[in-house]
Coordinates of C-alpha atoms and ligand atoms in Angstrom, one line a residue:
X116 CA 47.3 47.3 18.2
X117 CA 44.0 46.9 19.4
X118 CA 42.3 48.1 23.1
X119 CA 39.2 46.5 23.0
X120 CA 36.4 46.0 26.2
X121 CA 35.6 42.6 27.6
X122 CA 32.7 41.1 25.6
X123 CA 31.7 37.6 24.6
X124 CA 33.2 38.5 21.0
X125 CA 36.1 40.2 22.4
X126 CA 36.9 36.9 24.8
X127 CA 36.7 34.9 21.4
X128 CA 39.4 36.8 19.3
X129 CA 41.9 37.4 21.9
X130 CA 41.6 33.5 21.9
X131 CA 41.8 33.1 18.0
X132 CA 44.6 36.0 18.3
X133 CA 46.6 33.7 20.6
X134 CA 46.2 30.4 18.1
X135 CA 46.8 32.7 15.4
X136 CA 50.5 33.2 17.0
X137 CA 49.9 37.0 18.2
X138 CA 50.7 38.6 21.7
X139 CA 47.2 39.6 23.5
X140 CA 47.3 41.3 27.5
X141 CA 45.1 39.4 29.0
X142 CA 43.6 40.7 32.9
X143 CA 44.2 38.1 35.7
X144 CA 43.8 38.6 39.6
X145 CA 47.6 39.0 40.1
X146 CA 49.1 41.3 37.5
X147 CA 48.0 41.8 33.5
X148 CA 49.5 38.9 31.6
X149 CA 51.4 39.0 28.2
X150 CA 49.8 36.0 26.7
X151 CA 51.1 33.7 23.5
X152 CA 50.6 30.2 22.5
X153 CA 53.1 28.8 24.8
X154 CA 53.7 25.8 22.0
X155 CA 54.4 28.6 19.3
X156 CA 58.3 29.1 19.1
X157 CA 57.5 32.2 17.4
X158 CA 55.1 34.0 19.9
X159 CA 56.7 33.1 22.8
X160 CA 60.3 34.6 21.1
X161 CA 58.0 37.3 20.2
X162 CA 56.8 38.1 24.1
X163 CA 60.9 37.8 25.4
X164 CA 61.5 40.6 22.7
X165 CA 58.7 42.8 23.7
X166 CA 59.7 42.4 27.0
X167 CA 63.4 42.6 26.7
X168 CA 63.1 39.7 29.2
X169 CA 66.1 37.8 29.1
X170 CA 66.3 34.2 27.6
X171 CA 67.2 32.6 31.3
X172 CA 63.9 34.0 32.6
X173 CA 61.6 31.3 32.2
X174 CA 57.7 31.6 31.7
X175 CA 54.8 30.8 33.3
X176 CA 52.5 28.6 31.0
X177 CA 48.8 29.1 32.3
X178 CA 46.2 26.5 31.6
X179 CA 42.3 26.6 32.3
X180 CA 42.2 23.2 33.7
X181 CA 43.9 20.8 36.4
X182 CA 43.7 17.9 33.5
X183 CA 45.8 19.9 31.2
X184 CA 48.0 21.2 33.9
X185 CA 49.1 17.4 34.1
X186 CA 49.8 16.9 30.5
X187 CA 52.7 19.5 30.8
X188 CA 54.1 18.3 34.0
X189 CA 54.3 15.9 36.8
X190 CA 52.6 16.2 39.8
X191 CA 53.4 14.9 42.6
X192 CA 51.1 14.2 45.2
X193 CA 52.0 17.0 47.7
X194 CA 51.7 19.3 44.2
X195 CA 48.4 18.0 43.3
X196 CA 47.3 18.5 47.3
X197 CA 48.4 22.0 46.6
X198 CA 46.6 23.3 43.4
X199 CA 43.4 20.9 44.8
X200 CA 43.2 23.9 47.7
X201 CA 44.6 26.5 45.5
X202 CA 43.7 25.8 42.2
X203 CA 42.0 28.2 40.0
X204 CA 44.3 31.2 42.2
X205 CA 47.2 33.4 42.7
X206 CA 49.7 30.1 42.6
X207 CA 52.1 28.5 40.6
X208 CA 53.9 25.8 41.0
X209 CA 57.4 24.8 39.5
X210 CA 56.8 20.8 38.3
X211 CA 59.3 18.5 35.9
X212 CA 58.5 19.0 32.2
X213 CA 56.2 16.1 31.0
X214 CA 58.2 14.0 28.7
X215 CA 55.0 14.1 25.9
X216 CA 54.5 18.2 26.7
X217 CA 55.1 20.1 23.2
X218 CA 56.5 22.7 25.1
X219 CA 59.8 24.8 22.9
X220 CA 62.7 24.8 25.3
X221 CA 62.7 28.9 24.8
X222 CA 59.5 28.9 27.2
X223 CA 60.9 27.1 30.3
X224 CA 64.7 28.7 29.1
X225 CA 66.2 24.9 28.7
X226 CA 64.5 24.0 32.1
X227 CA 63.4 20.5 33.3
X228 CA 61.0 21.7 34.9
X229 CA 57.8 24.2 33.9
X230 CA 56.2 26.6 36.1
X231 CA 52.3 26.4 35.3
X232 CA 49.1 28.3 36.6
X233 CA 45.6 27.7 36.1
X234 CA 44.4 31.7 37.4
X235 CA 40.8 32.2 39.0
X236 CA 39.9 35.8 36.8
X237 CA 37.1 34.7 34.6
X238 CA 38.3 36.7 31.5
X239 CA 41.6 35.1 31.5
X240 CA 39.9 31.3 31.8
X241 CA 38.1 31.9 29.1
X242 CA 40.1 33.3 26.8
X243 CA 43.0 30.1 27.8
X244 CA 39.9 28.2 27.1
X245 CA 39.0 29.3 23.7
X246 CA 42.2 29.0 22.4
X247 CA 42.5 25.4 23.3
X248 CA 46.6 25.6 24.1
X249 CA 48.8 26.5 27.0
X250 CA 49.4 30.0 27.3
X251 CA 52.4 31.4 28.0
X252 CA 52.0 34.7 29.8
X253 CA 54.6 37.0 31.9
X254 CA 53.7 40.1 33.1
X255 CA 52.6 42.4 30.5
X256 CA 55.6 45.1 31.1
X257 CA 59.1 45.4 29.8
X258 CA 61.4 43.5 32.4
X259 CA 62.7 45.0 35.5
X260 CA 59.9 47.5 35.4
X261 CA 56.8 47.5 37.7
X262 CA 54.1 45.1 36.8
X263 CA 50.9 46.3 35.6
X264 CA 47.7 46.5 37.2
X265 CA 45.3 48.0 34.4
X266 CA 44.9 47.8 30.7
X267 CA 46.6 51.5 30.9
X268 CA 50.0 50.5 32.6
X269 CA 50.0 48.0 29.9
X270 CA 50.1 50.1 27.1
X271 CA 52.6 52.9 28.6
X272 CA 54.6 50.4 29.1
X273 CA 54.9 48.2 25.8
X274 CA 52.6 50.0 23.3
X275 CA 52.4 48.8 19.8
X276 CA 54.7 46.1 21.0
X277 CA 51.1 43.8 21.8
X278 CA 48.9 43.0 19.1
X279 CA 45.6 43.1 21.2
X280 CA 45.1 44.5 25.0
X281 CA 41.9 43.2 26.7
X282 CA 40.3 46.3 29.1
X283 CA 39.4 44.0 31.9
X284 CA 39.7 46.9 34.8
X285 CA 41.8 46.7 37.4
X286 CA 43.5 43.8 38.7
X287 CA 41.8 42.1 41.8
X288 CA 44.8 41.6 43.9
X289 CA 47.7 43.5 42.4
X290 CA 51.2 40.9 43.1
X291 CA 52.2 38.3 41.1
X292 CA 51.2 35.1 41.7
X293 CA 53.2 33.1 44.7
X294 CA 55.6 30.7 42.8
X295 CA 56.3 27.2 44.6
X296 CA 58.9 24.8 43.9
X297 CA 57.1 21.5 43.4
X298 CA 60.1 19.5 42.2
X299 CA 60.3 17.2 45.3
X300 CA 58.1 16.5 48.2
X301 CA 58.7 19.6 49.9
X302 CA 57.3 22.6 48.9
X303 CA 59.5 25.1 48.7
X304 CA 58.4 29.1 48.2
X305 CA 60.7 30.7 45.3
X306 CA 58.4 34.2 45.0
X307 CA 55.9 35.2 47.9
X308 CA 52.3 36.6 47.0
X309 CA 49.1 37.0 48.4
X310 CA 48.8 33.8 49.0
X311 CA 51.3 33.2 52.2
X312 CA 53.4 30.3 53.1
X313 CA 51.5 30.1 56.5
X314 CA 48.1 29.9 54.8
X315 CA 49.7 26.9 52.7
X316 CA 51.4 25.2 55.9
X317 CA 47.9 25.5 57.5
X318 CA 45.6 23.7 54.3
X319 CA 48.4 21.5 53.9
X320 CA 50.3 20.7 57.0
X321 CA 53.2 20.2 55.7
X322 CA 56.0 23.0 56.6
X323 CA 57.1 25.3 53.3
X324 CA 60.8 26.3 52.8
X325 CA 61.6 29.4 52.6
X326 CA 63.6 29.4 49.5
X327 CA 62.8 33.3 48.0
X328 CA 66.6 34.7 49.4
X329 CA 68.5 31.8 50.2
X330 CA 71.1 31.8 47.4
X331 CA 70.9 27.6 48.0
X332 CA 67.9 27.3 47.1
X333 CA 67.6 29.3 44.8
X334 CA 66.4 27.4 41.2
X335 CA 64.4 30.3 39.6
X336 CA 66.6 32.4 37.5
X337 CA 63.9 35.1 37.1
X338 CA 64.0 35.9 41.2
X339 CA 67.3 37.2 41.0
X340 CA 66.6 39.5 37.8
X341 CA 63.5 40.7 39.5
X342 CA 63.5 44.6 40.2
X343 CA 59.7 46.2 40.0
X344 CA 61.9 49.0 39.9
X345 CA 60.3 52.8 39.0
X346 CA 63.4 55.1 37.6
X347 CA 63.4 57.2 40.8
X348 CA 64.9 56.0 44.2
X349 CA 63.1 54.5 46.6
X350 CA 63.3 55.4 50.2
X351 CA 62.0 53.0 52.9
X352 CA 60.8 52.8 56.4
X353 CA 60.6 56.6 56.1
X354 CA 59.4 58.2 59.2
X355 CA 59.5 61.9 57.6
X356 CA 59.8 63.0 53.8
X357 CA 62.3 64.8 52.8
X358 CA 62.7 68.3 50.4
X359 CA 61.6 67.0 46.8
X360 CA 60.4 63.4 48.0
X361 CA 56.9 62.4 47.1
X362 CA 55.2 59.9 50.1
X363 CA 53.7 56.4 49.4
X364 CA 51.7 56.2 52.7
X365 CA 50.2 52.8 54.5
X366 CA 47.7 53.9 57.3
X367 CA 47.6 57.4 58.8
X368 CA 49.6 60.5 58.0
X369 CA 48.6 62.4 60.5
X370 CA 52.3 62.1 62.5
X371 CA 54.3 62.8 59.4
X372 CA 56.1 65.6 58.5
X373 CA 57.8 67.0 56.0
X374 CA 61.8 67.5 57.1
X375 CA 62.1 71.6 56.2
X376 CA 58.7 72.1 58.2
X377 CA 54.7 71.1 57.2
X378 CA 53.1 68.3 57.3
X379 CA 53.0 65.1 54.8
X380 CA 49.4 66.0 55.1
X381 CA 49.5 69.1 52.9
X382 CA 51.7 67.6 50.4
X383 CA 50.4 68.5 46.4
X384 CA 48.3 65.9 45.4
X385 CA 49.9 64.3 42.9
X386 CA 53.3 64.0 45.4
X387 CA 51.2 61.6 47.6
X388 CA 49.7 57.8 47.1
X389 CA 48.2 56.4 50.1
X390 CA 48.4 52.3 49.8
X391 CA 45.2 51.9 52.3
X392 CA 44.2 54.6 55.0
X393 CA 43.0 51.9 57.0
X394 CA 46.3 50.0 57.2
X395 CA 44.5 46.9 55.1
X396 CA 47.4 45.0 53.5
X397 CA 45.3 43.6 51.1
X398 CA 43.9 46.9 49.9
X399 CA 47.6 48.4 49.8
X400 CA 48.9 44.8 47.6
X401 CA 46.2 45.9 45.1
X402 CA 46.9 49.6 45.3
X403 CA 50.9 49.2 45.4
X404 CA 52.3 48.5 41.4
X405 CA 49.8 51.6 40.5
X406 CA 51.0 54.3 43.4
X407 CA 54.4 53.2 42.8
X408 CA 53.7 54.3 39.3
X409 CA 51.7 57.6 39.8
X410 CA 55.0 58.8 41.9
X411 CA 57.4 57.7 39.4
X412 CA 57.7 61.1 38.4
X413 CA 61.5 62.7 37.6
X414 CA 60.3 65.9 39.1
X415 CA 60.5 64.1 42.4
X416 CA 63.7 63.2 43.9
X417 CA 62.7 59.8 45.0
X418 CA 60.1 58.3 47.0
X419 CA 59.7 57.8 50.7
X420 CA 57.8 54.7 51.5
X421 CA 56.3 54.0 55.1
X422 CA 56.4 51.4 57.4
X423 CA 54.6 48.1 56.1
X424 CA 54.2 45.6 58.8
X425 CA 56.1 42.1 57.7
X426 CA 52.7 40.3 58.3
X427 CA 50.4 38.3 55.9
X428 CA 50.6 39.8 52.6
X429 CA 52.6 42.6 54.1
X430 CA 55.7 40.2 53.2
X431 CA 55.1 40.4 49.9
X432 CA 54.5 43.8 49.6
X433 CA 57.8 44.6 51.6
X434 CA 59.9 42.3 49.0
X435 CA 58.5 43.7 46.5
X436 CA 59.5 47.3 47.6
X437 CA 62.8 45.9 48.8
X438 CA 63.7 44.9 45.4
X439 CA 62.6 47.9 43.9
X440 CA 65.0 50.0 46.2
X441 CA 67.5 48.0 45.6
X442 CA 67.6 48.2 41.6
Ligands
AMP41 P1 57.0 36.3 35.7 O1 56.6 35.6 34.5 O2 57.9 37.5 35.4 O3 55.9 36.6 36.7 O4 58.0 35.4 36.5 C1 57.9 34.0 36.5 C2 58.7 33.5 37.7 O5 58.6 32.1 37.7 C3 60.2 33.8 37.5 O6 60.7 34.1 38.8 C4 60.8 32.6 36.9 O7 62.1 32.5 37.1 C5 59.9 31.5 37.6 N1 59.9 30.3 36.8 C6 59.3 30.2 35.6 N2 59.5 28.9 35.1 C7 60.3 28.3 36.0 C8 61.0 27.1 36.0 N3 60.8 26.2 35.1 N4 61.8 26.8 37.1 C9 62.0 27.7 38.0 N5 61.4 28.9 38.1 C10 60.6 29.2 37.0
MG42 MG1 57.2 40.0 35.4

């Protein structure tokens, strides 16, 4: 296992890594990627067993074009009005399988369809690039746990599992990407992101189903497997913290207290994370996976996590958290 820096040379054997069959964690925007040859049975039974992803979880396949995009799947024309806006970015969308894509059935877990993203971070182009083939990449952490944010995560998390980790710093925006449902005319959102439903509804005018906890509508297997749990509970809406609790702040703490007297304020440093001081959502979306895991700490009894207003990328942040209390 290899952690090399992004250089031209470095760019160019991650890509003959991938053709060669071999796992490389590759930086995007969202979250670090796990990337294979998505048309290599091998590598891509290679990522679900560094993972311990289960074989119903599809993957996303990430391309570095719109043309090869539409050789795995069909677009339809409310799809291809999508990625036009949204395309290179923090989107995928969930099309039908292209009768003539190569694709192993293990990738999109016996799916029709294939979930497919063409992502904006320059490292990750270029590398999909390079090696010429669809890249299959899922987060670059074992399943259930958080996703990482920086080439360190990456390697606490699966090691000597990856052949190759790219240091690209730290992700740009933090969430995974927002998956749409592309299978019909109506877009329907399966996973939120930074990129909102509103924000779509307003480039596209067309209205966006809310499909992310609506058992109906549910056709993503992976959303209901989805914890981005850390191994200590997770308190949340917490107003106070309590004896042994470490605090994952939004805004000011300057009204919270600790429960058997003192202020959040003075807590030790490493019992405290604060997602932005200035209540900016989209600093705390990029700040939240590596907070979550500088608290994940058995020495703490769980952590309380303040309010997050439900608004712009706030919703995604809240289901992310939501899920991660729940596990
Ligand atoms: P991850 O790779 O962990 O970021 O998750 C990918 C998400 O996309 C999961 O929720 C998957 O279930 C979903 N997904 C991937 N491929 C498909 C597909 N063909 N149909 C529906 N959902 C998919
Ligand atoms: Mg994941």
């Amino acid at each position: 296992m290899s952690i090399v820096a992004v250089t031209p040379q470095s760019i160019k054997k991650a890509s003959e890594a991938i053709q060669q069959g071999k796992l490389v964690a590759i930086p995007t925007e969202t979250v670090y990627g796990l990337a294979c040859n998505a048309l290599d049975e091998n590598a891509v039974a290679r990522v679900f067993e560094a993972k311990g992803r289960p074989a119903i979880n599809p993957l996303i396949v990430h391309v570095s074009s719109v043309a090869h995009a539409q050789s795995l799947g069909y677009f339809n024309e409310t799809a291809n009005e999508l990625i036009k806006h949204f395309w290179p970015g923090p989107l995928t969308v969930i099309v039908p399988k292209h009768e003539g894509s190569k694709l192993p059935d293990m990738c999109t877990a016996g799916l029709p369809t294939v979930a497919i993203r063409f992502p904006e971070n320059e490292v990750a182009r270029k590398i999909i690039q390079g090696a010429g083939v669809p890249v299959a990449a899922p987060s670059a952490n074992k399943s259930g746990s958080i996703s990482p944010t920086s080439p360190r995560h990456v390697y606490d998390s699966l090691g000597s599992a990856v052949d190759m980790i790219l240091a690209g710093g730290s992700c740009k925006q933090g969430l995974e990407s927002t998956v749409i449902d592309m299978t019909s005319d109506t877009p329907v959102i399966l996973r939120y992101g930074v990129l909102t439903k509103q924000v779509i509804e307003e480039a596209l005018e067309v209205e966006v189903v809310d499909g992310v906890n609506q058992q109906s509508t549910v056709t993503s297997p992976g959303q209901l497997l989805k914890h981005y749990a850390p191994t200590i509970p997770i308190r949340l809406n917490a107003v106070d913290v309590e004896e042994g609790e470490a605090l994952l702040a939004f805004g000011g703490i300057k009204f919270m207290g600790i429960k058997s007297g003192g202020a959040a304020a003075e807590l030790p440093e490493d019992q405290i994370r604060n997602l932005s001081e200035t209540a900016d959502l989209n600093e705390a979306a990029r700040n939240l996976f590596s907070h979550m895991r500088d608290l994940d700490n058995p020495k703490f009894k769980g952590i309380a996590v303040m309010n997050i207003p439900s608004e712009g990328v706030g919703v995604a942040i809240n289901d992310r958290l939501a899920r991660a209390a729940a596990a």
